[in-house]
Amino acid sequence: MVDANFREELARQREKVEDIYTYEGNKVGRGTYGHVYKAMLKNVPIGSENKAFALKLIEGQGFSMSACREVALLRELNHQNIIKLLRVFLTAEKRVWLLFDYAEHDLWHIIKFHRAAKQKSQRVMVPKGMVKSLLYQILEGINYLHDNWIMHRDLKPANILVMGEGTGIERGRVKIADMGFARVFHNPLKPLSELDPVVVTFWYRAPELLLCSKHYTKGIDIWAIGCIFAELLTSEPIFLCPEEDIKSQTPYHPAQLDKIFSVMGYPIETDWPDMRKMPGFKKLEDDFEKFVRDKKYQNSTLKRHMEKYRQSSGLVDYPLWNETFSLLEKMLTMDPLKRISAAEAKEHKYFKLDPTPTSDVFAGCKIPYPRREFLKDEPEDRNNGSKQQAPTLPVVAVPPTVPAHVHNPPTMEIPPAAKKLRQSMHPINIVGGTLTNNVNQQQQQQVFFNSFF
């Protein structure tokens, strides 16, 4: 039994988040599991720049299993494209705060910016050079995870952060965040499907997951990256399913499968021989028998789907379209055994042709995307533990209005620790220039968008 006086003395000596950082009123994310704040140091030496941090508050008291997994993995990981855990705070009230570097942008907000412009009939697509740099850095980070026997399992635009201005060499660098669903898969204690029957947001969920596969592979991350790639190219989710049911405890989701088949076509046995072995295949046959018989998906192909966007986006003459589509097609392959790996994708011809990927995805240009807006604290957000302390919930930089499609992870035993992790940081060519100061913001944005073509 720990002596009560010792516990009190320990609590007095423990550094408090509110004594070190100011964050009240700076909430930038609110989700199912917590709140994220933009935090600044209270005491900064004269002449030093005050760096921003992201403070993530874990829901409830103490460590949830999801938080334990995230902290355990993040403490072992060390890669320039994976968000770095800087510090963990445990308050006297048993509340847990995680401290990260602050990222001003994420792909959810970036794509939203371009989608809004598109809806106003302004042809402002995500620059193709920027798409290439974003995709390459995502693959770098995921390849590092896969090399170390870790699956992310919840890749989506909101979890792909991009560092903003004032971060030095980190400017424009991708940071893969939110490792709460990540798992070590080289020697799981149980089949992963038993531990987490529902993983990955529906729109980015691989078909083998939707068919209740008990033994899935790192290919589920590649499928999700392929979905993000398509979304960057078109500014629209490729498999947008309006009938999303966030309370579903079964992976089988016929509406989402229908959306995939409407884009890709219904897979035949030669496309995916093991599909018939999936636990959900019999239900799929029953539910889709009429659609297949009526040839609903006969004319559906990924190429035809993407060609529509190519025509409407003015990319008919885009010289790298064939290479772009080739890589996308290899990522969005129905059969997980035929799906390209992250290591193979990095070596694809798409990345070898100009413009080559840059370490700053903005290529030195002025960043046209707005900074994160601060969210208003709800009355219940003001915690009783401390003056500034907010309540439950986290997700590194979750967008304020991100669609509610995040799922509660079931509790489980903490997976075995990953073996010693290798750092795999490959240098990337830095290209692009800076903009002159004598042009207005609109002209600067146009220069930014044009500079990638």
Short mmCIF file of C-alpha atoms in Angstrom, two decimals:
data_model
loop_
_atom_site.label_atom_id
_atom_site.label_comp_id
_atom_site.label_asym_id
_atom_site.label_seq_id
_atom_site.Cartn_x
_atom_site.Cartn_y
_atom_site.Cartn_z
CA MET A 1 0.00 0.00 0.00
CA VAL A 2 1.40 3.38 -0.98
CA ASP A 3 1.74 5.76 1.96
CA ALA A 4 -0.88 8.55 1.75
CA ASN A 5 1.64 11.23 2.72
CA PHE A 6 4.02 10.02 0.04
CA ARG A 7 1.21 10.18 -2.52
CA GLU A 8 0.36 13.73 -1.51
CA GLU A 9 4.00 14.79 -1.68
CA LEU A 10 4.30 13.23 -5.13
CA ALA A 11 1.19 15.12 -6.28
CA ARG A 12 2.67 18.41 -5.03
CA GLN A 13 5.92 17.82 -6.91
CA ARG A 14 4.23 16.73 -10.13
CA GLU A 15 4.38 19.35 -12.89
CA LYS A 16 0.96 20.56 -13.94
CA VAL A 17 -0.07 21.21 -17.51
CA GLU A 18 -1.74 24.51 -16.60
CA ASP A 19 1.47 25.75 -14.93
CA ILE A 20 3.57 25.18 -18.05
CA TYR A 21 1.21 25.89 -20.95
CA THR A 22 -1.57 28.29 -21.78
CA TYR A 23 -4.37 26.70 -23.77
CA GLU A 24 -7.68 28.00 -22.39
CA GLY A 25 -9.94 28.99 -25.29
CA ASN A 26 -7.57 27.38 -27.83
CA LYS A 27 -9.49 24.21 -28.56
CA VAL A 28 -8.88 23.07 -32.16
CA GLY A 29 -10.46 19.62 -32.10
CA ARG A 30 -13.43 17.90 -30.57
CA GLY A 31 -14.29 14.27 -31.14
CA THR A 32 -15.80 11.18 -29.60
CA TYR A 33 -12.78 10.54 -27.40
CA GLY A 34 -11.49 13.93 -26.34
CA HIS A 35 -10.40 17.47 -27.02
CA VAL A 36 -7.25 18.85 -28.59
CA TYR A 37 -5.83 22.26 -27.71
CA LYS A 38 -3.24 24.51 -29.26
CA ALA A 39 -0.88 25.23 -26.37
CA MET A 40 1.90 27.78 -25.89
CA LEU A 41 4.60 27.88 -23.24
CA LYS A 42 3.87 30.36 -20.45
CA ASN A 43 7.49 31.21 -19.73
CA VAL A 44 9.60 31.82 -22.83
CA PRO A 45 13.16 33.18 -22.60
CA ILE A 46 13.49 36.71 -23.96
CA GLY A 47 14.41 36.62 -27.63
CA SER A 48 13.16 33.06 -28.10
CA GLU A 49 10.23 32.18 -30.34
CA ASN A 50 7.24 30.63 -28.59
CA LYS A 51 6.59 27.29 -30.25
CA ALA A 52 3.08 25.85 -30.50
CA PHE A 53 2.20 22.40 -29.20
CA ALA A 54 -0.85 20.15 -29.40
CA LEU A 55 -2.27 19.01 -26.05
CA LYS A 56 -4.47 15.96 -26.28
CA LEU A 57 -6.70 15.13 -23.32
CA ILE A 58 -7.53 11.46 -22.82
CA GLU A 59 -11.16 10.69 -22.03
CA GLY A 60 -12.15 9.87 -18.48
CA GLN A 61 -9.80 9.10 -15.63
CA GLY A 62 -6.63 7.07 -16.04
CA PHE A 63 -5.43 5.24 -19.12
CA SER A 64 -7.91 3.56 -21.44
CA MET A 65 -6.62 0.56 -23.41
CA SER A 66 -6.66 2.66 -26.57
CA ALA A 67 -4.54 5.33 -24.88
CA CYS A 68 -2.15 2.70 -23.51
CA ARG A 69 -1.63 1.29 -26.99
CA GLU A 70 -1.12 4.72 -28.49
CA VAL A 71 1.39 5.82 -25.85
CA ALA A 72 3.27 2.50 -25.90
CA LEU A 73 3.68 2.61 -29.67
CA LEU A 74 4.47 6.32 -29.94
CA ARG A 75 7.23 6.02 -27.34
CA GLU A 76 8.94 3.43 -29.58
CA LEU A 77 8.39 5.10 -32.95
CA ASN A 78 10.87 7.54 -34.44
CA HIS A 79 10.26 8.73 -37.98
CA GLN A 80 9.93 12.15 -39.55
CA ASN A 81 6.48 11.31 -40.97
CA ILE A 82 5.00 9.91 -37.74
CA ILE A 83 3.70 12.32 -35.10
CA LYS A 84 6.11 12.40 -32.16
CA LEU A 85 4.93 12.08 -28.58
CA LEU A 86 6.91 14.64 -26.58
CA ARG A 87 5.55 14.14 -23.08
CA VAL A 88 2.82 12.52 -20.99
CA PHE A 89 1.18 14.32 -18.05
CA LEU A 90 -0.84 12.57 -15.34
CA THR A 91 -2.79 14.93 -13.09
CA ALA A 92 -3.70 14.40 -9.44
CA GLU A 93 -7.27 13.79 -10.67
CA LYS A 94 -5.90 10.91 -12.83
CA ARG A 95 -6.45 12.75 -16.08
CA VAL A 96 -3.96 12.10 -18.86
CA TRP A 97 -2.60 14.71 -21.26
CA LEU A 98 -0.38 13.91 -24.25
CA LEU A 99 1.91 16.58 -25.71
CA PHE A 100 2.74 16.61 -29.43
CA ASP A 101 4.19 19.04 -31.94
CA TYR A 102 1.42 21.23 -33.32
CA ALA A 103 0.35 20.81 -36.95
CA GLU A 104 -1.57 23.75 -38.42
CA HIS A 105 -3.12 21.75 -41.26
CA ASP A 106 -4.51 18.32 -42.08
CA LEU A 107 -5.76 16.71 -45.29
CA TRP A 108 -9.39 16.90 -44.20
CA HIS A 109 -9.22 20.70 -44.08
CA ILE A 110 -7.03 20.97 -47.19
CA ILE A 111 -9.44 18.86 -49.25
CA LYS A 112 -12.40 20.76 -47.80
CA PHE A 113 -10.79 24.03 -48.97
CA HIS A 114 -10.54 22.73 -52.54
CA ARG A 115 -13.99 21.16 -52.49
CA ALA A 116 -15.50 24.50 -51.42
CA ALA A 117 -13.70 26.24 -54.30
CA LYS A 118 -14.95 23.56 -56.68
CA GLN A 119 -18.55 24.09 -55.51
CA LYS A 120 -18.15 27.79 -56.34
CA SER A 121 -17.11 26.78 -59.88
CA GLN A 122 -13.52 27.82 -59.20
CA ARG A 123 -11.09 25.36 -60.75
CA VAL A 124 -8.70 25.12 -57.84
CA MET A 125 -7.71 21.46 -57.46
CA VAL A 126 -5.00 20.27 -55.08
CA PRO A 127 -1.80 20.93 -57.10
CA LYS A 128 -0.55 17.69 -58.64
CA GLY A 129 2.99 18.24 -57.40
CA MET A 130 1.62 18.69 -53.90
CA VAL A 131 -0.47 15.51 -54.24
CA LYS A 132 2.68 13.62 -55.17
CA SER A 133 4.65 14.97 -52.20
CA LEU A 134 1.79 14.26 -49.78
CA LEU A 135 1.36 10.72 -51.06
CA TYR A 136 5.09 9.97 -50.98
CA GLN A 137 5.45 11.10 -47.39
CA ILE A 138 2.37 9.13 -46.32
CA LEU A 139 3.92 6.04 -47.91
CA GLU A 140 7.24 6.77 -46.17
CA GLY A 141 5.55 6.84 -42.78
CA ILE A 142 3.38 3.78 -43.41
CA ASN A 143 6.30 1.81 -44.85
CA TYR A 144 8.19 2.54 -41.62
CA LEU A 145 5.26 1.23 -39.58
CA HIS A 146 4.87 -1.87 -41.75
CA ASP A 147 8.61 -2.59 -41.61
CA ASN A 148 8.20 -2.67 -37.85
CA TRP A 149 5.14 -4.94 -37.90
CA ILE A 150 2.63 -2.21 -37.12
CA MET A 151 -0.66 -1.56 -38.91
CA HIS A 152 -2.20 1.89 -38.46
CA ARG A 153 -5.76 0.69 -39.20
CA ASP A 154 -7.44 4.11 -39.18
CA LEU A 155 -5.96 6.09 -42.04
CA LYS A 156 -8.17 8.93 -43.27
CA PRO A 157 -7.59 12.58 -44.24
CA ALA A 158 -8.24 13.87 -40.70
CA ASN A 159 -5.36 11.73 -39.39
CA ILE A 160 -2.83 13.01 -41.93
CA LEU A 161 -1.39 16.22 -40.48
CA VAL A 162 0.76 18.77 -42.32
CA MET A 163 3.10 21.13 -40.50
CA GLY A 164 2.56 24.84 -41.15
CA GLU A 165 4.56 28.06 -41.02
CA GLY A 166 7.06 28.74 -38.26
CA THR A 167 8.22 25.13 -37.93
CA GLY A 168 11.59 25.47 -39.68
CA ILE A 169 12.67 22.39 -41.62
CA GLU A 170 9.41 20.71 -40.56
CA ARG A 171 7.36 23.15 -42.69
CA GLY A 172 5.12 21.27 -45.09
CA ARG A 173 6.02 17.88 -43.65
CA VAL A 174 3.41 15.14 -43.32
CA LYS A 175 2.79 13.66 -39.87
CA ILE A 176 0.66 10.52 -39.57
CA ALA A 177 -1.33 10.82 -36.34
CA ASP A 178 -3.83 9.03 -34.11
CA MET A 179 -2.29 5.66 -33.33
CA GLY A 180 -5.14 4.57 -31.04
CA PHE A 181 -6.20 1.82 -33.46
CA ALA A 182 -2.65 0.75 -34.40
CA ARG A 183 -1.65 -2.84 -33.69
CA VAL A 184 1.52 -4.90 -33.70
CA PHE A 185 0.72 -7.77 -36.07
CA HIS A 186 3.80 -10.02 -36.18
CA ASN A 187 2.55 -12.11 -33.25
CA PRO A 188 -0.95 -11.07 -32.11
CA LEU A 189 -2.36 -12.67 -28.97
CA LYS A 190 -5.64 -13.29 -30.80
CA PRO A 191 -6.87 -12.87 -34.38
CA LEU A 192 -7.13 -9.12 -34.91
CA SER A 193 -10.75 -9.45 -35.99
CA GLU A 194 -11.66 -10.80 -32.53
CA LEU A 195 -9.98 -7.89 -30.80
CA ASP A 196 -11.52 -5.20 -33.00
CA PRO A 197 -14.39 -6.40 -35.20
CA VAL A 198 -14.85 -2.90 -36.63
CA VAL A 199 -11.77 -0.95 -37.74
CA VAL A 200 -11.13 1.87 -40.21
CA THR A 201 -13.71 4.51 -41.08
CA PHE A 202 -16.25 3.07 -43.55
CA TRP A 203 -15.27 5.22 -46.52
CA TYR A 204 -11.66 4.06 -46.28
CA ARG A 205 -12.35 0.44 -45.33
CA ALA A 206 -10.91 -2.32 -47.53
CA PRO A 207 -13.36 -4.85 -49.07
CA GLU A 208 -11.87 -7.76 -47.09
CA LEU A 209 -12.81 -5.93 -43.87
CA LEU A 210 -16.33 -5.32 -45.14
CA LEU A 211 -16.58 -9.08 -45.79
CA CYS A 212 -15.61 -9.84 -42.18
CA SER A 213 -12.13 -11.25 -42.88
CA LYS A 214 -10.69 -12.74 -39.68
CA HIS A 215 -7.07 -12.47 -40.78
CA TYR A 216 -6.35 -9.22 -42.56
CA THR A 217 -3.00 -7.77 -43.58
CA LYS A 218 -1.22 -4.44 -43.86
CA GLY A 219 -2.99 -4.19 -47.22
CA ILE A 220 -5.89 -2.51 -45.38
CA ASP A 221 -3.63 0.52 -44.85
CA ILE A 222 -2.74 0.58 -48.56
CA TRP A 223 -6.41 0.53 -49.57
CA ALA A 224 -7.06 3.48 -47.24
CA ILE A 225 -4.10 5.37 -48.75
CA GLY A 226 -5.52 4.66 -52.21
CA CYS A 227 -8.83 6.20 -51.11
CA ILE A 228 -6.97 9.27 -49.81
CA PHE A 229 -4.98 9.47 -53.08
CA ALA A 230 -8.21 9.49 -55.12
CA GLU A 231 -9.72 12.10 -52.79
CA LEU A 232 -6.69 14.37 -53.24
CA LEU A 233 -7.07 14.07 -57.02
CA THR A 234 -10.81 14.75 -57.13
CA SER A 235 -11.56 16.62 -53.86
CA GLU A 236 -14.33 14.06 -53.23
CA PRO A 237 -14.32 10.80 -51.22
CA ILE A 238 -14.17 8.06 -53.84
CA PHE A 239 -16.41 5.67 -51.89
CA LEU A 240 -18.72 8.14 -50.17
CA CYS A 241 -21.50 6.17 -48.53
CA PRO A 242 -24.41 8.26 -47.19
CA GLU A 243 -25.86 5.35 -45.19
CA GLU A 244 -23.06 5.27 -42.68
CA ASP A 245 -23.96 3.60 -39.40
CA ILE A 246 -21.43 4.55 -36.75
CA LYS A 247 -23.09 2.27 -34.17
CA SER A 248 -22.62 -0.89 -36.23
CA GLN A 249 -20.71 -3.60 -34.39
CA THR A 250 -20.36 -5.78 -37.46
CA PRO A 251 -17.83 -5.08 -40.22
CA TYR A 252 -20.27 -6.20 -42.94
CA HIS A 253 -21.75 -3.13 -44.58
CA PRO A 254 -23.76 -3.73 -47.80
CA ALA A 255 -24.24 -0.02 -48.58
CA GLN A 256 -20.47 0.55 -48.51
CA LEU A 257 -19.85 -2.55 -50.64
CA ASP A 258 -22.45 -1.30 -53.13
CA LYS A 259 -20.57 2.00 -53.39
CA ILE A 260 -17.26 0.20 -54.01
CA PHE A 261 -18.84 -2.05 -56.66
CA SER A 262 -20.50 0.98 -58.30
CA VAL A 263 -17.03 2.45 -58.83
CA MET A 264 -14.89 -0.67 -59.31
CA GLY A 265 -17.31 -3.26 -60.63
CA TYR A 266 -18.34 -6.53 -58.99
CA PRO A 267 -15.24 -8.75 -58.59
CA ILE A 268 -15.22 -12.06 -60.43
CA GLU A 269 -13.41 -15.13 -59.10
CA THR A 270 -10.29 -14.55 -61.22
CA ASP A 271 -10.02 -11.02 -59.79
CA TRP A 272 -10.19 -12.21 -56.19
CA PRO A 273 -10.08 -16.02 -55.78
CA ASP A 274 -10.24 -15.92 -51.96
CA MET A 275 -13.36 -13.76 -51.86
CA ARG A 276 -15.53 -16.89 -51.60
CA LYS A 277 -13.67 -17.85 -48.41
CA MET A 278 -14.63 -14.63 -46.63
CA PRO A 279 -17.05 -15.09 -43.69
CA GLY A 280 -19.37 -12.47 -45.16
CA PHE A 281 -19.43 -13.89 -48.70
CA LYS A 282 -22.64 -15.92 -48.30
CA LYS A 283 -24.49 -12.84 -47.06
CA LEU A 284 -22.95 -10.84 -49.91
CA GLU A 285 -24.29 -13.36 -52.44
CA ASP A 286 -27.76 -13.21 -50.92
CA ASP A 287 -27.85 -9.40 -50.71
CA PHE A 288 -26.36 -8.71 -54.15
CA GLU A 289 -27.81 -11.58 -56.20
CA LYS A 290 -30.39 -9.34 -57.88
CA PHE A 291 -27.86 -6.55 -58.58
CA VAL A 292 -25.42 -8.99 -60.19
CA ARG A 293 -28.18 -10.71 -62.17
CA ASP A 294 -29.42 -7.34 -63.44
CA LYS A 295 -25.81 -6.40 -64.34
CA LYS A 296 -25.93 -3.25 -62.23
CA TYR A 297 -22.12 -3.08 -62.07
CA GLN A 298 -21.36 -4.30 -65.59
CA ASN A 299 -20.05 -0.94 -66.82
CA SER A 300 -18.37 0.10 -63.58
CA THR A 301 -14.58 0.35 -63.64
CA LEU A 302 -12.11 2.46 -61.71
CA LYS A 303 -10.69 3.76 -64.98
CA ARG A 304 -14.08 4.96 -66.22
CA HIS A 305 -14.82 6.57 -62.85
CA MET A 306 -11.54 8.47 -62.72
CA GLU A 307 -11.82 9.45 -66.38
CA LYS A 308 -14.97 11.43 -65.56
CA TYR A 309 -13.03 13.49 -63.03
CA ARG A 310 -10.15 13.87 -65.45
CA GLN A 311 -12.47 15.41 -68.04
CA SER A 312 -14.35 17.67 -65.61
CA SER A 313 -11.17 18.85 -63.87
CA GLY A 314 -9.41 19.96 -67.03
CA LEU A 315 -6.68 17.32 -66.72
CA VAL A 316 -7.09 15.84 -70.19
CA ASP A 317 -3.60 17.01 -71.11
CA TYR A 318 -2.00 16.22 -67.74
CA PRO A 319 1.20 14.40 -68.83
CA LEU A 320 1.44 12.10 -65.79
CA TRP A 321 -2.14 10.84 -65.85
CA ASN A 322 -1.23 7.31 -66.97
CA GLU A 323 1.36 6.94 -64.19
CA THR A 324 -1.04 8.52 -61.67
CA PHE A 325 -3.84 6.12 -62.52
CA SER A 326 -1.46 3.14 -62.65
CA LEU A 327 -0.41 3.68 -59.02
CA LEU A 328 -3.98 4.34 -57.87
CA GLU A 329 -5.17 1.14 -59.55
CA LYS A 330 -2.46 -0.91 -57.80
CA MET A 331 -3.52 0.51 -54.42
CA LEU A 332 -7.24 0.00 -54.99
CA THR A 333 -6.96 -3.66 -55.95
CA MET A 334 -9.76 -5.80 -54.55
CA ASP A 335 -7.60 -8.82 -53.77
CA PRO A 336 -5.36 -7.86 -50.80
CA LEU A 337 -2.74 -10.40 -51.93
CA LYS A 338 -2.38 -8.53 -55.23
CA ARG A 339 -2.42 -5.06 -53.68
CA ILE A 340 0.83 -3.11 -53.93
CA SER A 341 2.92 -2.69 -50.75
CA ALA A 342 4.09 0.66 -49.38
CA ALA A 343 7.70 -0.16 -50.28
CA GLU A 344 6.72 -1.07 -53.85
CA ALA A 345 4.51 2.01 -54.19
CA LYS A 346 7.42 4.30 -53.23
CA GLU A 347 9.38 2.91 -56.18
CA HIS A 348 6.58 3.44 -58.71
CA LYS A 349 7.39 5.40 -61.85
CA TYR A 350 4.91 8.09 -60.76
CA PHE A 351 7.44 9.35 -58.20
CA LYS A 352 10.40 9.23 -60.59
CA LEU A 353 9.03 11.76 -63.07
CA ASP A 354 9.08 15.54 -62.63
CA PRO A 355 7.98 17.19 -60.48
CA THR A 356 9.65 14.92 -57.93
CA PRO A 357 8.37 14.81 -54.31
CA THR A 358 9.49 17.56 -51.96
CA SER A 359 10.10 17.47 -48.21
CA ASP A 360 7.97 20.64 -47.99
CA VAL A 361 4.73 19.65 -49.69
CA PHE A 362 4.10 23.35 -50.36
CA ALA A 363 7.43 23.51 -52.25
CA GLY A 364 8.49 26.74 -50.55
CA CYS A 365 5.40 28.65 -51.69
CA LYS A 366 3.11 30.71 -49.47
CA ILE A 367 0.58 28.42 -47.79
CA PRO A 368 -2.93 29.35 -49.01
CA TYR A 369 -4.85 27.33 -46.44
CA PRO A 370 -6.41 29.04 -43.40
CA ARG A 371 -5.18 28.34 -39.88
CA ARG A 372 -7.26 26.20 -37.57
CA GLU A 373 -10.17 27.98 -35.94
CA PHE A 374 -10.61 27.80 -32.20
CA LEU A 375 -13.77 26.05 -31.03
CA LYS A 376 -15.99 27.33 -28.29
CA ASP A 377 -15.83 25.35 -25.04
CA GLU A 378 -19.14 23.86 -24.01
CA PRO A 379 -20.08 24.46 -20.34
CA GLU A 380 -19.30 20.84 -19.48
CA ASP A 381 -15.84 21.26 -21.03
CA ARG A 382 -14.68 23.30 -18.05
CA ASN A 383 -13.38 20.65 -15.77
CA ASN A 384 -13.48 20.86 -12.03
CA GLY A 385 -9.88 19.73 -11.62
CA SER A 386 -8.05 22.89 -12.60
CA LYS A 387 -8.64 26.33 -13.90
CA GLN A 388 -7.90 25.56 -17.52
CA GLN A 389 -8.47 21.85 -17.61
CA ALA A 390 -10.98 20.66 -20.18
CA PRO A 391 -12.82 17.33 -20.05
CA THR A 392 -12.82 14.09 -21.88
CA LEU A 393 -11.78 13.37 -25.46
CA PRO A 394 -8.77 13.26 -27.79
CA VAL A 395 -7.62 12.81 -31.32
CA VAL A 396 -4.55 14.62 -32.51
CA ALA A 397 -5.88 17.59 -34.46
CA VAL A 398 -9.28 16.10 -35.26
CA PRO A 399 -11.14 18.61 -37.46
CA PRO A 400 -13.92 20.49 -35.69
CA THR A 401 -16.66 19.38 -38.04
CA VAL A 402 -15.27 16.07 -39.25
CA PRO A 403 -18.12 13.72 -40.20
CA ALA A 404 -19.07 11.55 -37.26
CA HIS A 405 -17.60 8.32 -38.49
CA VAL A 406 -15.12 7.42 -35.79
CA HIS A 407 -15.72 4.15 -33.98
CA ASN A 408 -15.16 3.25 -30.34
CA PRO A 409 -12.37 0.69 -30.12
CA PRO A 410 -13.23 -2.30 -27.93
CA THR A 411 -10.92 -2.91 -25.00
CA MET A 412 -8.20 -5.49 -25.39
CA GLU A 413 -4.94 -6.63 -23.93
CA ILE A 414 -1.99 -4.45 -24.81
CA PRO A 415 -0.19 -6.06 -27.76
CA PRO A 416 3.37 -7.31 -27.38
CA ALA A 417 5.93 -4.56 -27.63
CA ALA A 418 7.38 -4.02 -31.05
CA LYS A 419 10.92 -5.18 -31.51
CA LYS A 420 13.65 -2.61 -31.84
CA LEU A 421 12.46 -0.17 -34.45
CA ARG A 422 14.53 0.82 -37.38
CA GLN A 423 14.63 4.39 -38.60
CA SER A 424 13.99 4.62 -42.29
CA MET A 425 14.25 8.24 -43.22
CA HIS A 426 15.04 8.66 -46.89
CA PRO A 427 16.01 12.13 -48.10
CA ILE A 428 13.62 13.75 -50.53
CA ASN A 429 14.55 16.24 -53.22
CA ILE A 430 13.59 19.79 -52.35
CA VAL A 431 12.32 21.73 -55.34
CA GLY A 432 10.28 24.86 -55.85
CA GLY A 433 10.88 28.47 -54.95
CA THR A 434 9.44 31.26 -52.87
CA LEU A 435 6.93 33.88 -53.89
CA THR A 436 7.70 37.55 -54.18
CA ASN A 437 6.13 39.93 -51.67
CA ASN A 438 4.69 42.38 -54.18
CA VAL A 439 1.68 40.30 -55.19
CA ASN A 440 -1.59 40.05 -53.34
CA GLN A 441 -2.85 36.92 -51.63
CA GLN A 442 -5.06 35.85 -54.54
CA GLN A 443 -2.16 36.14 -56.98
CA GLN A 444 0.07 34.26 -54.54
CA GLN A 445 -2.42 31.43 -54.35
CA GLN A 446 -2.65 31.27 -58.13
CA VAL A 447 1.15 31.15 -58.39
CA PHE A 448 1.13 28.40 -55.76
CA PHE A 449 -1.39 26.29 -57.68
CA ASN A 450 0.26 26.89 -61.05
CA SER A 451 3.76 26.15 -59.78
CA PHE A 452 3.10 22.41 -59.61
CA PHE A 453 2.04 21.85 -63.22
#
